[in-house]
C-alpha cells in the first residue's frame, strides 16, 4: 500500500476535526492545529503521489509525514494523559501512532513500491 493512499484521508480527517473543534467549542488551537497539520500531510501526500507518477520515491514526503504523525502522537498523547478524554486527544493520538508506525515501515522498506513498466 502506498503512503498517499492513507495520508490523504488522514490529513482530511485532521482538517475536518480542527474545523469541527472550532465550530463546536470555539477552539482556535483546535482549528490551527488540525488545519495546519492536515494541510502539511495533504501537501506531503501530493508530493509523494507526483513522485510515484514519475516512477520515483519521495523520501522527503514520507519523512515529513513521519515527523508530523510522530509530533501529533506526542502532543495528543500528552493531552490524553492529562485529560483522559478519548475525544479528540485519545483518538488522534491512536490514529497518529498507527500512521507513524506505517510511515516508519515505508521508510524501512524503501518507500512506495513502484510498478513495473508494462511492455
Coordinates of C-alpha atoms in Angstrom, one line a residue:
X1 CA 0.0 0.0 0.0
X2 CA 1.3 3.4 -0.9
X3 CA 1.7 6.2 1.7
X4 CA -0.5 8.7 -0.1
X5 CA -3.5 6.2 0.0
X6 CA -3.7 6.6 3.8
X7 CA -2.2 10.1 4.1
X8 CA -4.8 12.0 2.1
X9 CA -7.7 10.7 4.2
X10 CA -5.7 11.1 7.4
X11 CA -5.0 14.8 6.5
X12 CA -8.6 15.4 5.6
X13 CA -9.8 13.9 9.0
X14 CA -7.4 16.2 10.8
X15 CA -8.6 19.3 8.9
X16 CA -12.3 18.4 9.5
X17 CA -11.6 17.7 13.1
X18 CA -9.9 21.0 13.6
X19 CA -12.8 22.8 11.9
X20 CA -15.4 20.9 14.0
X21 CA -13.5 21.7 17.2
X22 CA -13.7 25.3 16.3
X23 CA -17.4 25.2 15.4
X24 CA -18.4 23.2 18.5
X25 CA -16.1 24.7 21.2
X26 CA -14.7 27.9 19.6
X27 CA -11.2 26.5 19.9
X28 CA -8.8 28.4 17.8
X29 CA -6.0 26.0 18.9
X30 CA -8.0 23.1 17.5
X31 CA -8.6 24.9 14.3
X32 CA -5.0 25.9 13.8
X33 CA -3.6 22.5 14.9
X34 CA -6.0 20.5 12.7
X35 CA -5.8 22.7 9.7
X36 CA -2.0 23.2 9.7
X37 CA -1.1 19.5 10.4
X38 CA -3.8 18.3 8.0
X39 CA -2.6 20.6 5.1
X40 CA 1.1 19.6 5.8
X41 CA 0.1 16.0 5.4
X42 CA -2.0 16.6 2.3
X43 CA 0.9 18.5 0.8
X44 CA 3.3 15.7 1.6
X45 CA 1.0 13.1 0.1
X46 CA 0.7 15.3 -3.0
X47 CA 4.5 15.3 -3.3
X48 CA 4.5 11.5 -2.9
X49 CA 1.8 10.9 -5.4
X50 CA 3.6 13.1 -8.0
X51 CA 6.8 11.3 -7.4
X52 CA 5.0 7.9 -7.7
X53 CA 3.5 9.0 -11.1
X54 CA 7.0 9.8 -12.3
X55 CA 8.1 6.3 -11.1
X56 CA 10.2 7.7 -8.2
X57 CA 10.0 7.7 -4.4
X58 CA 9.8 10.9 -2.4
X59 CA 11.7 10.2 0.8
X60 CA 11.2 13.8 1.7
X61 CA 7.4 13.4 1.7
X62 CA 7.5 10.2 3.7
X63 CA 9.9 11.7 6.2
X64 CA 7.7 14.8 6.5
X65 CA 4.6 12.6 7.0
X66 CA 6.5 10.6 9.7
X67 CA 7.6 13.7 11.6
X68 CA 4.1 15.2 11.5
X69 CA 2.4 12.0 12.7
X70 CA 5.0 11.4 15.4
X71 CA 4.5 15.0 16.6
X72 CA 0.8 14.6 16.7
X73 CA 1.2 11.3 18.6
X74 CA 3.3 13.0 21.2
X75 CA 1.2 16.2 21.6
X76 CA -2.2 14.5 21.6
X77 CA -0.8 11.6 23.7
X78 CA 0.3 14.1 26.4
X79 CA -3.1 15.8 26.2
X80 CA -4.9 12.4 26.6
X81 CA -2.7 11.6 29.7
X82 CA -3.6 14.9 31.2
X83 CA -7.4 14.9 30.5
X84 CA -8.2 11.2 30.0
X85 CA -10.6 12.3 27.2
X86 CA -10.8 9.9 24.3
X87 CA -12.3 12.5 22.0
X88 CA -10.4 14.1 20.4
X89 CA -7.0 13.6 22.1
X90 CA -7.0 9.8 22.5
X91 CA -8.4 9.2 19.1
X92 CA -5.9 11.5 17.3
X93 CA -3.1 10.1 19.3
X94 CA -4.1 6.5 18.5
X95 CA -4.5 7.1 14.8
X96 CA -1.3 9.1 14.6
X97 CA 0.6 6.4 16.4
X98 CA -0.6 3.9 13.8
X99 CA 0.3 6.2 11.0
X100 CA 3.8 6.8 12.5
X101 CA 4.4 3.0 12.5
X102 CA 3.1 2.8 8.9
X103 CA 5.4 5.6 7.8
X104 CA 8.4 4.1 9.6
X105 CA 7.6 0.8 7.8
X106 CA 7.5 2.6 4.5
X107 CA 10.9 4.2 5.2
X108 CA 12.4 0.9 6.3
X109 CA 11.2 -1.0 3.3
X110 CA 12.4 1.6 0.7
X111 CA 9.3 3.7 0.2
X112 CA 6.5 3.1 -2.2
X113 CA 7.0 0.1 -4.4
X114 CA 6.9 1.2 -8.0
X115 CA 5.0 -0.7 -10.6
X116 CA 7.0 -2.5 -13.3
X117 CA 6.8 -1.0 -16.7
X118 CA 4.3 -2.8 -18.9
X119 CA 5.6 -3.9 -22.3

